[in-house]
C-alpha cells in the first residue's frame, strides 16, 4: 500500500523535512498574505482601519478555535485508526466530521450576525473605528463555513500524502487574496469590506479543492457514507481541545492587549499591537507548519506502537526547532524598523511603538517553537488533556499573570514584556510534561 511505504520510510532529517517543508511553506505563506491584508489596509485606508482588524480578531479567533479543535483532534483520531488498519471506519468518521464542520460553520455565521450590535459596545471606540469593525466582521462572517472546511482540508490533505497540493491551494488562495485586496480596495474603492471579502475568497480555495479531492475514491482518505459516532466527535473535540483553547485564549489575550493599550496609549497602541502580532504570527508559522507536518507521523507511529521511530522523530524535531528559534529571534530583532515602516511612516506614533514592541517581543521566539511543538505532539499522541493544559497555561494563565504584573512595573514596555515572560514560564511546563510522559509513549 502506497501510504504504508511513506510512513515506513526511515526517520531521518531528510525524510522528515520532505513531509514537513510543504506544511511549513503553507503556514508561512498563509501568515504572509494575512500580513499583506494589513499592509493594504494600513496604507490604502489608514491605521484606524488596521486597528479595527485587530479589534475584530477575538471574534475571528472563535471561528479559528472551533475549526482548529475539529481539524487537529479529528486528524489525530483518524490517522491513529489508519495506523491500526481500520481504514473503512476512518473514512466514515472523516466524512462525518466534515459534515459537522459545515453545520457548525452555518450556526456560527448566524449567531455572529445576531450578536453583531452588541460585540463592540462598551469599548469607547471612535465612531469611525467602530464602523470599520462592523463593516469588516459582517463581511468576514459570510465565509465561516468555507474557513472551517479550509482548516480541516489543509490537515487532511497533509495526512493523505497530499501536502504539496495543500501548499498549492494555500499559494493560490494567497495570491487570489492579495490580487483581490488591490482590486477591491484600490480599484473598486470597497474599503475595509473589500479586504474581508478578499480574505474570505482566498480561504475558500482550499475548501473548494478539498471537496473535489476527497470525493475521489483513489485517495488514501475519501468521502464515504458517514456513520454518526458521537464518541468519535467527542474524542476529536477532547483531543483537539488544546488547539481550541489556544485559539480562544489568543482571542482573549488580544482583547487584553487591546484594552491595556487603549488605556495607556489609545487607538495608536492597538495599531502597534497589530504590527507586532503580524511579526510573531509570521515567525510562529514556521513552528506551527513543522508541527502540522510531523503530526500525522506521530499519530501513525503511535497507532502502530513504533517507539523507535517516535523517539527518533521527537529528537530530530527538537533540534530543528532549536535552529529555527535562534534564526527567527535574531531576524525579528534586527528587522524591527523595516517591518514597522511597511505599516506606518516614521512620523506616525504607531511606528515608534511598533519598533520598541517588536524588539522586546522578539525574545519570545526563543521559546515559542518548543511550546507549540510540545502541545501539538501530545495532541498527535491522542493526549488532549496534557495538550490542553500546556496550551491553556501558556496562552492564558501565564499571559494573564504577566499582563497584570508587568505593565504596573514597566508601563507600556511591560505590555510587550508579557509575551516573552509568559512563553518562558510555558517552556518550563512543556519540559516537565515532556519528561514526565517520556516512558509512557516511548519517545
Short mmCIF file of C-alpha atoms in Angstrom, two decimals:
data_model
loop_
_atom_site.label_atom_id
_atom_site.label_comp_id
_atom_site.label_asym_id
_atom_site.label_seq_id
_atom_site.Cartn_x
_atom_site.Cartn_y
_atom_site.Cartn_z
CA UNK A 1 0.00 0.00 0.00
CA UNK A 2 1.44 3.34 -1.04
CA UNK A 3 0.61 5.09 2.25
CA UNK A 4 2.47 2.41 4.21
CA UNK A 5 5.58 2.98 2.11
CA UNK A 6 5.54 6.66 3.06
CA UNK A 7 5.13 6.08 6.79
CA UNK A 8 7.54 3.15 6.84
CA UNK A 9 10.49 5.14 5.50
CA UNK A 10 13.39 5.61 7.93
CA UNK A 11 13.04 8.59 10.27
CA UNK A 12 15.81 10.87 9.00
CA UNK A 13 16.04 14.65 8.80
CA UNK A 14 15.70 14.42 5.02
CA UNK A 15 12.53 12.31 5.13
CA UNK A 16 11.01 14.40 7.93
CA UNK A 17 11.61 17.63 6.05
CA UNK A 18 10.10 16.16 2.87
CA UNK A 19 6.96 15.65 4.92
CA UNK A 20 7.16 18.96 6.81
CA UNK A 21 8.51 21.51 4.31
CA UNK A 22 5.25 21.79 2.32
CA UNK A 23 3.30 22.48 5.51
CA UNK A 24 5.90 24.97 6.72
CA UNK A 25 5.74 26.79 3.40
CA UNK A 26 1.96 26.67 3.53
CA UNK A 27 1.61 28.18 7.02
CA UNK A 28 4.31 30.78 6.32
CA UNK A 29 2.60 31.87 3.15
CA UNK A 30 -0.80 31.98 4.85
CA UNK A 31 0.61 34.23 7.56
CA UNK A 32 2.35 36.29 4.90
CA UNK A 33 -0.78 37.07 2.98
CA UNK A 34 -2.54 37.92 6.26
CA UNK A 35 0.22 40.49 6.73
CA UNK A 36 -0.35 41.71 3.18
CA UNK A 37 -4.01 42.24 4.12
CA UNK A 38 -2.83 44.54 6.89
CA UNK A 39 -0.39 46.22 4.53
CA UNK A 40 -3.11 47.13 2.04
CA UNK A 41 -5.48 48.26 4.78
CA UNK A 42 -2.94 50.42 6.63
CA UNK A 43 -1.56 52.08 3.51
CA UNK A 44 -4.74 52.47 1.43
CA UNK A 45 -7.27 53.11 4.21
CA UNK A 46 -5.30 54.08 7.33
CA UNK A 47 -4.11 52.89 10.74
CA UNK A 48 -7.64 53.29 12.16
CA UNK A 49 -8.75 50.51 9.82
CA UNK A 50 -5.72 48.45 10.87
CA UNK A 51 -6.82 48.90 14.49
CA UNK A 52 -10.30 47.71 13.54
CA UNK A 53 -8.94 44.46 12.11
CA UNK A 54 -7.21 43.78 15.41
CA UNK A 55 -10.34 44.64 17.39
CA UNK A 56 -12.33 42.07 15.41
CA UNK A 57 -9.62 39.44 15.89
CA UNK A 58 -11.11 37.92 19.09
CA UNK A 59 -14.35 37.11 17.24
CA UNK A 60 -12.44 35.68 14.31
CA UNK A 61 -10.38 33.60 16.75
CA UNK A 62 -13.62 31.96 17.91
CA UNK A 63 -14.11 30.64 14.37
CA UNK A 64 -10.48 29.55 14.29
CA UNK A 65 -10.85 27.83 17.67
CA UNK A 66 -13.69 25.56 16.58
CA UNK A 67 -12.03 24.66 13.28
CA UNK A 68 -8.67 24.03 15.00
CA UNK A 69 -10.33 21.70 17.51
CA UNK A 70 -12.15 19.64 14.88
CA UNK A 71 -9.23 19.64 12.42
CA UNK A 72 -6.31 18.70 14.69
CA UNK A 73 -8.34 16.47 17.01
CA UNK A 74 -10.09 14.74 14.13
CA UNK A 75 -6.89 14.25 12.15
CA UNK A 76 -5.19 12.59 15.13
CA UNK A 77 -8.15 10.24 15.74
CA UNK A 78 -8.46 9.28 12.08
CA UNK A 79 -4.74 8.75 11.42
CA UNK A 80 -4.49 6.63 14.58
CA UNK A 81 -7.22 4.40 13.14
CA UNK A 82 -5.36 4.28 9.83
CA UNK A 83 -2.26 3.11 11.71
CA UNK A 84 -4.43 0.42 13.35
CA UNK A 85 -5.57 -0.64 9.83
CA UNK A 86 -9.20 0.41 10.50
CA UNK A 87 -9.35 2.19 7.14
CA UNK A 88 -13.09 1.93 6.38
CA UNK A 89 -14.03 3.15 9.83
CA UNK A 90 -11.56 6.04 9.50
CA UNK A 91 -13.16 7.15 6.21
CA UNK A 92 -16.66 7.03 7.71
CA UNK A 93 -15.51 9.15 10.65
CA UNK A 94 -13.73 11.56 8.31
CA UNK A 95 -16.92 12.21 6.32
CA UNK A 96 -18.95 12.58 9.50
CA UNK A 97 -16.55 15.17 10.92
CA UNK A 98 -16.57 17.19 7.70
CA UNK A 99 -20.40 17.35 7.83
CA UNK A 100 -20.15 18.52 11.43
CA UNK A 101 -17.83 21.32 10.30
CA UNK A 102 -20.35 22.54 7.73
CA UNK A 103 -23.18 22.58 10.28
CA UNK A 104 -21.04 24.35 12.90
CA UNK A 105 -19.98 26.94 10.32
CA UNK A 106 -23.58 27.80 9.42
CA UNK A 107 -24.61 28.06 13.08
CA UNK A 108 -21.65 30.30 13.93
CA UNK A 109 -22.36 32.57 10.98
CA UNK A 110 -25.99 33.10 12.06
CA UNK A 111 -25.00 33.62 15.71
CA UNK A 112 -22.39 36.19 14.69
CA UNK A 113 -24.88 38.29 12.79
CA UNK A 114 -27.40 38.15 15.64
CA UNK A 115 -24.74 39.35 18.12
CA UNK A 116 -23.24 42.00 15.82
CA UNK A 117 -24.84 45.00 17.55
CA UNK A 118 -23.51 44.02 20.98
CA UNK A 119 -19.97 42.93 20.14
CA UNK A 120 -18.24 46.33 20.14
CA UNK A 121 -20.43 48.09 22.71
CA UNK A 122 -18.58 49.44 25.72
CA UNK A 123 -15.14 49.70 24.11
CA UNK A 124 -15.29 53.51 23.90
CA UNK A 125 -14.13 53.43 20.29
CA UNK A 126 -14.30 56.37 17.95
CA UNK A 127 -17.28 56.28 15.57
CA UNK A 128 -15.00 55.66 12.58
CA UNK A 129 -13.12 52.73 14.14
CA UNK A 130 -16.38 51.14 15.30
CA UNK A 131 -17.81 51.48 11.79
CA UNK A 132 -14.72 49.79 10.36
CA UNK A 133 -15.09 46.93 12.88
CA UNK A 134 -18.73 46.23 11.99
CA UNK A 135 -18.08 46.54 8.27
CA UNK A 136 -15.12 44.12 8.32
CA UNK A 137 -16.66 41.50 10.60
CA UNK A 138 -20.05 41.41 8.85
CA UNK A 139 -18.35 40.51 5.53
CA UNK A 140 -15.92 38.05 7.11
CA UNK A 141 -18.64 36.03 8.85
CA UNK A 142 -20.23 35.16 5.50
CA UNK A 143 -17.27 32.85 4.86
CA UNK A 144 -17.40 30.99 8.20
CA UNK A 145 -18.25 27.54 6.75
CA UNK A 146 -15.58 27.69 3.98
CA UNK A 147 -12.99 28.80 6.55
CA UNK A 148 -13.76 25.80 8.77
CA UNK A 149 -13.51 23.49 5.77
CA UNK A 150 -10.26 25.11 4.69
CA UNK A 151 -8.60 24.46 8.05
CA UNK A 152 -9.80 20.84 8.06
CA UNK A 153 -8.95 20.01 4.45
CA UNK A 154 -5.49 21.51 4.92
CA UNK A 155 -4.61 18.96 7.60
CA UNK A 156 -6.39 16.06 5.93
CA UNK A 157 -4.52 16.69 2.67
CA UNK A 158 -1.27 16.52 4.63
CA UNK A 159 -2.33 13.29 6.32
CA UNK A 160 -3.34 11.84 2.91
CA UNK A 161 0.14 12.41 1.49
CA UNK A 162 -1.02 15.45 -0.47
CA UNK A 163 0.99 18.08 1.38
CA UNK A 164 2.17 19.53 -1.95
CA UNK A 165 -1.44 20.02 -3.10
CA UNK A 166 -2.25 21.65 0.23
CA UNK A 167 0.64 24.02 -0.34
CA UNK A 168 -0.53 24.81 -3.90
CA UNK A 169 -4.02 25.57 -2.61
CA UNK A 170 -2.61 27.89 0.04
CA UNK A 171 -0.42 29.63 -2.53
CA UNK A 172 -3.34 30.02 -4.93
CA UNK A 173 -5.57 31.32 -2.15
CA UNK A 174 -2.90 33.75 -1.01
CA UNK A 175 -2.26 35.10 -4.49
CA UNK A 176 -6.02 35.46 -5.03
CA UNK A 177 -6.36 37.27 -1.70
CA UNK A 178 -3.58 39.73 -2.50
CA UNK A 179 -4.86 40.38 -6.01
CA UNK A 180 -8.41 40.93 -4.77
CA UNK A 181 -7.13 43.19 -1.99
CA UNK A 182 -5.81 45.53 -4.66
CA UNK A 183 -8.88 45.20 -6.90
CA UNK A 184 -11.47 45.62 -4.14
CA UNK A 185 -9.69 48.29 -2.06
CA UNK A 186 -7.64 50.31 -4.56
CA UNK A 187 -9.53 49.86 -7.83
CA UNK A 188 -13.17 49.48 -6.71
CA UNK A 189 -12.97 51.55 -3.53
CA UNK A 190 -14.74 48.97 -1.37
CA UNK A 191 -12.67 49.93 1.67
CA UNK A 192 -12.25 47.54 4.58
CA UNK A 193 -15.18 45.40 3.45
CA UNK A 194 -13.16 44.62 0.31
CA UNK A 195 -10.32 43.32 2.50
CA UNK A 196 -12.72 40.99 4.33
CA UNK A 197 -14.24 39.63 1.11
CA UNK A 198 -10.79 39.14 -0.43
CA UNK A 199 -9.67 37.17 2.65
CA UNK A 200 -12.79 35.00 2.61
CA UNK A 201 -12.46 34.18 -1.09
CA UNK A 202 -8.75 33.37 -0.64
CA UNK A 203 -9.55 30.94 2.17
CA UNK A 204 -12.31 29.35 0.08
CA UNK A 205 -9.85 27.99 -2.50
CA UNK A 206 -8.72 25.11 -0.27
CA UNK A 207 -12.33 24.39 0.75
CA UNK A 208 -13.47 24.04 -2.87
CA UNK A 209 -10.46 21.97 -3.99
CA UNK A 210 -10.81 19.74 -0.93
CA UNK A 211 -14.39 18.85 -1.83
CA UNK A 212 -13.20 17.57 -5.22
CA UNK A 213 -10.07 15.85 -3.89
CA UNK A 214 -11.81 13.88 -1.17
CA UNK A 215 -14.63 12.86 -3.50
CA UNK A 216 -12.13 10.72 -5.46
CA UNK A 217 -12.04 7.15 -4.14
CA UNK A 218 -8.42 6.64 -5.23
CA UNK A 219 -7.18 8.87 -2.40
CA UNK A 220 -5.94 7.50 0.93
CA UNK A 221 -8.79 9.37 2.62
CA UNK A 222 -12.04 9.97 0.77
CA UNK A 223 -15.71 10.57 1.43
CA UNK A 224 -17.73 7.53 2.34
CA UNK A 225 -21.25 7.12 3.67
CA UNK A 226 -20.87 8.72 7.12
CA UNK A 227 -21.67 6.93 10.34
CA UNK A 228 -22.77 9.18 13.17
CA UNK A 229 -20.48 8.19 16.02
CA UNK A 230 -20.77 10.79 18.74
CA UNK A 231 -17.96 9.02 20.59
CA UNK A 232 -15.65 9.90 17.69
CA UNK A 233 -16.85 13.52 17.73
CA UNK A 234 -16.32 13.70 21.48
CA UNK A 235 -12.87 12.15 21.10
CA UNK A 236 -11.91 14.58 18.34
CA UNK A 237 -13.22 17.52 20.39
CA UNK A 238 -11.38 16.40 23.53
CA UNK A 239 -8.19 15.65 21.62
CA UNK A 240 -8.25 18.99 19.81
CA UNK A 241 -9.26 20.94 22.90
CA UNK A 242 -5.74 22.28 23.33
CA UNK A 243 -5.78 23.85 19.86
CA UNK A 244 -9.24 25.26 20.57
CA UNK A 245 -8.02 26.61 23.91
CA UNK A 246 -5.02 28.18 22.21
CA UNK A 247 -7.18 29.93 19.61
CA UNK A 248 -9.82 31.01 22.14
CA UNK A 249 -7.27 32.28 24.60
CA UNK A 250 -5.42 34.05 21.79
CA UNK A 251 -8.63 35.99 21.24
CA UNK A 252 -8.94 36.76 24.94
CA UNK A 253 -5.30 37.82 25.15
CA UNK A 254 -5.77 40.01 22.09
CA UNK A 255 -8.65 41.73 23.87
CA UNK A 256 -6.44 42.17 26.94
CA UNK A 257 -3.70 43.70 24.80
CA UNK A 258 -6.21 45.99 23.11
CA UNK A 259 -7.84 47.17 26.34
CA UNK A 260 -4.47 47.74 28.01
CA UNK A 261 -3.16 49.64 25.01
CA UNK A 262 -6.34 51.71 24.79
CA UNK A 263 -5.79 52.60 28.46
CA UNK A 264 -2.10 53.50 28.16
CA UNK A 265 -1.77 54.86 24.62
CA UNK A 266 -5.09 54.86 22.75
CA UNK A 267 -6.01 53.54 19.30
CA UNK A 268 -2.43 54.06 18.03
CA UNK A 269 -1.36 51.42 20.55
CA UNK A 270 -3.89 48.97 19.12
CA UNK A 271 -2.45 49.51 15.64
CA UNK A 272 1.06 48.86 17.01
CA UNK A 273 -0.15 45.64 18.64
CA UNK A 274 -1.44 44.57 15.22
CA UNK A 275 2.00 45.06 13.65
CA UNK A 276 3.69 43.08 16.46
CA UNK A 277 1.17 40.26 16.15
CA UNK A 278 1.83 40.06 12.42
CA UNK A 279 5.55 39.64 13.14
CA UNK A 280 5.01 36.99 15.83
CA UNK A 281 2.45 35.19 13.68
CA UNK A 282 4.83 35.07 10.73
CA UNK A 283 7.66 33.63 12.83
CA UNK A 284 5.40 31.25 14.73
CA UNK A 285 4.03 29.90 11.44
CA UNK A 286 7.37 28.13 10.95
CA UNK A 287 6.87 26.15 14.16
CA UNK A 288 3.19 25.58 13.52
CA UNK A 289 3.88 24.37 9.99
CA UNK A 290 6.52 21.95 11.21
CA UNK A 291 4.25 20.63 13.96
CA UNK A 292 1.38 20.13 11.50
CA UNK A 293 3.75 18.35 9.13
CA UNK A 294 5.02 15.79 11.61
CA UNK A 295 1.71 15.29 13.48
CA UNK A 296 0.39 12.55 11.14
CA UNK A 297 3.71 10.72 11.51
CA UNK A 298 3.49 10.93 15.30
CA UNK A 299 -0.11 9.67 15.25
CA UNK A 300 0.67 6.84 12.84
CA UNK A 301 3.73 5.61 14.74
CA UNK A 302 1.76 5.85 17.99
CA UNK A 303 -1.02 3.76 16.43
CA UNK A 304 1.38 1.01 15.38
CA UNK A 305 3.36 1.31 18.66
CA UNK A 306 6.65 2.00 16.89
CA UNK A 307 8.57 3.53 19.80
CA UNK A 308 11.91 3.62 17.99
CA UNK A 309 10.55 5.91 15.28
CA UNK A 310 8.71 8.06 17.81
CA UNK A 311 11.92 8.58 19.78
CA UNK A 312 13.94 9.47 16.69
CA UNK A 313 11.23 11.82 15.37
CA UNK A 314 10.99 13.69 18.70
CA UNK A 315 14.78 14.10 18.97
CA UNK A 316 15.22 15.39 15.42
CA UNK A 317 12.23 17.72 15.85
CA UNK A 318 13.67 19.39 18.94
CA UNK A 319 16.92 20.08 17.09
CA UNK A 320 15.08 21.52 14.09
CA UNK A 321 13.02 23.81 16.32
CA UNK A 322 16.11 24.99 18.20
CA UNK A 323 17.73 26.15 14.95
CA UNK A 324 14.55 27.87 13.73
CA UNK A 325 14.12 29.59 17.11
CA UNK A 326 17.55 31.23 17.07
CA UNK A 327 17.21 32.39 13.45
CA UNK A 328 13.70 33.86 13.82
CA UNK A 329 14.52 35.66 17.08
CA UNK A 330 17.60 37.35 15.60
CA UNK A 331 15.87 38.30 12.35
CA UNK A 332 12.84 39.71 14.18
CA UNK A 333 15.01 41.82 16.48
CA UNK A 334 17.20 43.34 13.77
CA UNK A 335 14.36 43.83 11.25
CA UNK A 336 12.13 45.75 13.68
CA UNK A 337 12.46 49.12 11.90
CA UNK A 338 11.94 47.86 8.32
CA UNK A 339 8.88 45.89 9.43
CA UNK A 340 7.30 48.84 11.23
CA UNK A 341 7.97 51.16 8.27
CA UNK A 342 5.93 48.88 6.00
CA UNK A 343 2.80 49.56 8.05
CA UNK A 344 3.39 53.07 9.37
CA UNK A 345 5.55 56.05 8.42
CA UNK A 346 8.33 57.08 10.83
CA UNK A 347 6.42 60.27 11.71
CA UNK A 348 3.40 58.20 12.80
CA UNK A 349 3.23 57.43 16.56
CA UNK A 350 2.45 53.82 15.66
CA UNK A 351 5.96 53.44 14.18
CA UNK A 352 7.95 54.02 17.39
CA UNK A 353 5.57 51.87 19.43
CA UNK A 354 5.86 49.02 16.92
CA UNK A 355 9.69 49.16 16.75
CA UNK A 356 10.09 49.02 20.52
CA UNK A 357 7.45 46.34 20.92
CA UNK A 358 8.87 44.12 18.21
CA UNK A 359 12.37 44.20 19.66
CA UNK A 360 11.12 43.19 23.10
CA UNK A 361 8.71 40.52 21.82
CA UNK A 362 11.47 39.02 19.64
CA UNK A 363 12.88 37.31 22.74
CA UNK A 364 9.70 35.21 22.95
CA UNK A 365 10.72 33.49 19.72
CA UNK A 366 13.45 31.61 21.58
CA UNK A 367 10.69 29.73 23.45
CA UNK A 368 7.51 29.72 21.32
CA UNK A 369 8.58 26.92 18.97
CA UNK A 370 9.19 24.39 21.74
CA UNK A 371 5.83 25.22 23.34
CA UNK A 372 3.93 24.87 20.06
CA UNK A 373 5.61 21.55 19.29
CA UNK A 374 5.01 20.15 22.78
CA UNK A 375 1.29 20.90 22.64
CA UNK A 376 1.00 19.58 19.07
CA UNK A 377 2.91 16.42 19.93
CA UNK A 378 0.56 15.46 22.76
CA UNK A 379 -2.43 16.13 20.50
CA UNK A 380 -0.92 13.81 17.89
CA UNK A 381 -0.39 11.20 20.63
CA UNK A 382 -4.13 11.46 21.47
CA UNK A 383 -3.45 13.00 24.89
CA UNK A 384 -5.70 16.01 24.58
CA UNK A 385 -5.68 16.69 28.32
CA UNK A 386 -1.95 17.33 28.58
CA UNK A 387 -2.01 19.26 25.33
CA UNK A 388 -4.85 21.43 26.64
CA UNK A 389 -3.04 22.05 29.94
CA UNK A 390 0.06 23.20 28.05
CA UNK A 391 -1.87 25.39 25.64
CA UNK A 392 -4.16 26.93 28.27
CA UNK A 393 -1.34 27.61 30.73
CA UNK A 394 0.85 29.13 28.05
CA UNK A 395 -1.78 31.25 26.33
CA UNK A 396 -3.89 32.31 29.30
CA UNK A 397 -2.62 31.59 32.81
CA UNK A 398 0.96 32.72 32.30
CA UNK A 399 -0.05 35.53 29.96
CA UNK A 400 -2.66 36.79 32.43
CA UNK A 401 -0.09 36.87 35.23
CA UNK A 402 2.40 38.72 33.05
CA UNK A 403 -0.19 41.14 31.65
CA UNK A 404 -1.36 42.12 35.13
CA UNK A 405 2.04 42.46 36.80
CA UNK A 406 4.47 43.77 34.19
CA UNK A 407 2.59 46.88 32.93
CA UNK A 408 2.25 48.03 36.53
CA UNK A 409 6.05 47.82 36.87
CA UNK A 410 7.23 48.95 33.43
CA UNK A 411 4.27 50.76 31.80
CA UNK A 412 3.88 50.24 28.04
CA UNK A 413 7.12 48.22 27.86
CA UNK A 414 5.60 45.84 30.41
CA UNK A 415 2.85 45.05 27.89
CA UNK A 416 5.47 43.94 25.39
CA UNK A 417 7.46 42.03 28.06
CA UNK A 418 4.37 39.96 28.90
CA UNK A 419 4.78 37.75 25.81
CA UNK A 420 8.40 36.57 26.36
CA UNK A 421 7.73 36.20 30.10
CA UNK A 422 4.67 34.01 29.52
CA UNK A 423 6.47 31.89 26.91
CA UNK A 424 9.43 31.33 29.25
CA UNK A 425 7.12 30.09 32.02
CA UNK A 426 5.35 27.87 29.49
CA UNK A 427 8.68 26.40 28.37
CA UNK A 428 9.34 25.16 31.91
CA UNK A 429 5.94 23.44 31.99
CA UNK A 430 6.44 21.94 28.50
CA UNK A 431 9.81 20.47 29.56
CA UNK A 432 8.23 18.98 32.69
CA UNK A 433 5.40 17.31 30.72
CA UNK A 434 7.78 16.09 28.04
CA UNK A 435 9.95 14.31 30.60
CA UNK A 436 7.01 13.04 32.67
CA UNK A 437 5.36 11.17 29.75
CA UNK A 438 8.52 10.03 28.03
CA UNK A 439 8.33 6.43 29.27
CA UNK A 440 4.59 6.08 28.60
CA UNK A 441 4.88 6.88 24.89
CA UNK A 442 8.42 5.68 24.35
CA UNK A 443 9.75 8.80 22.65
#
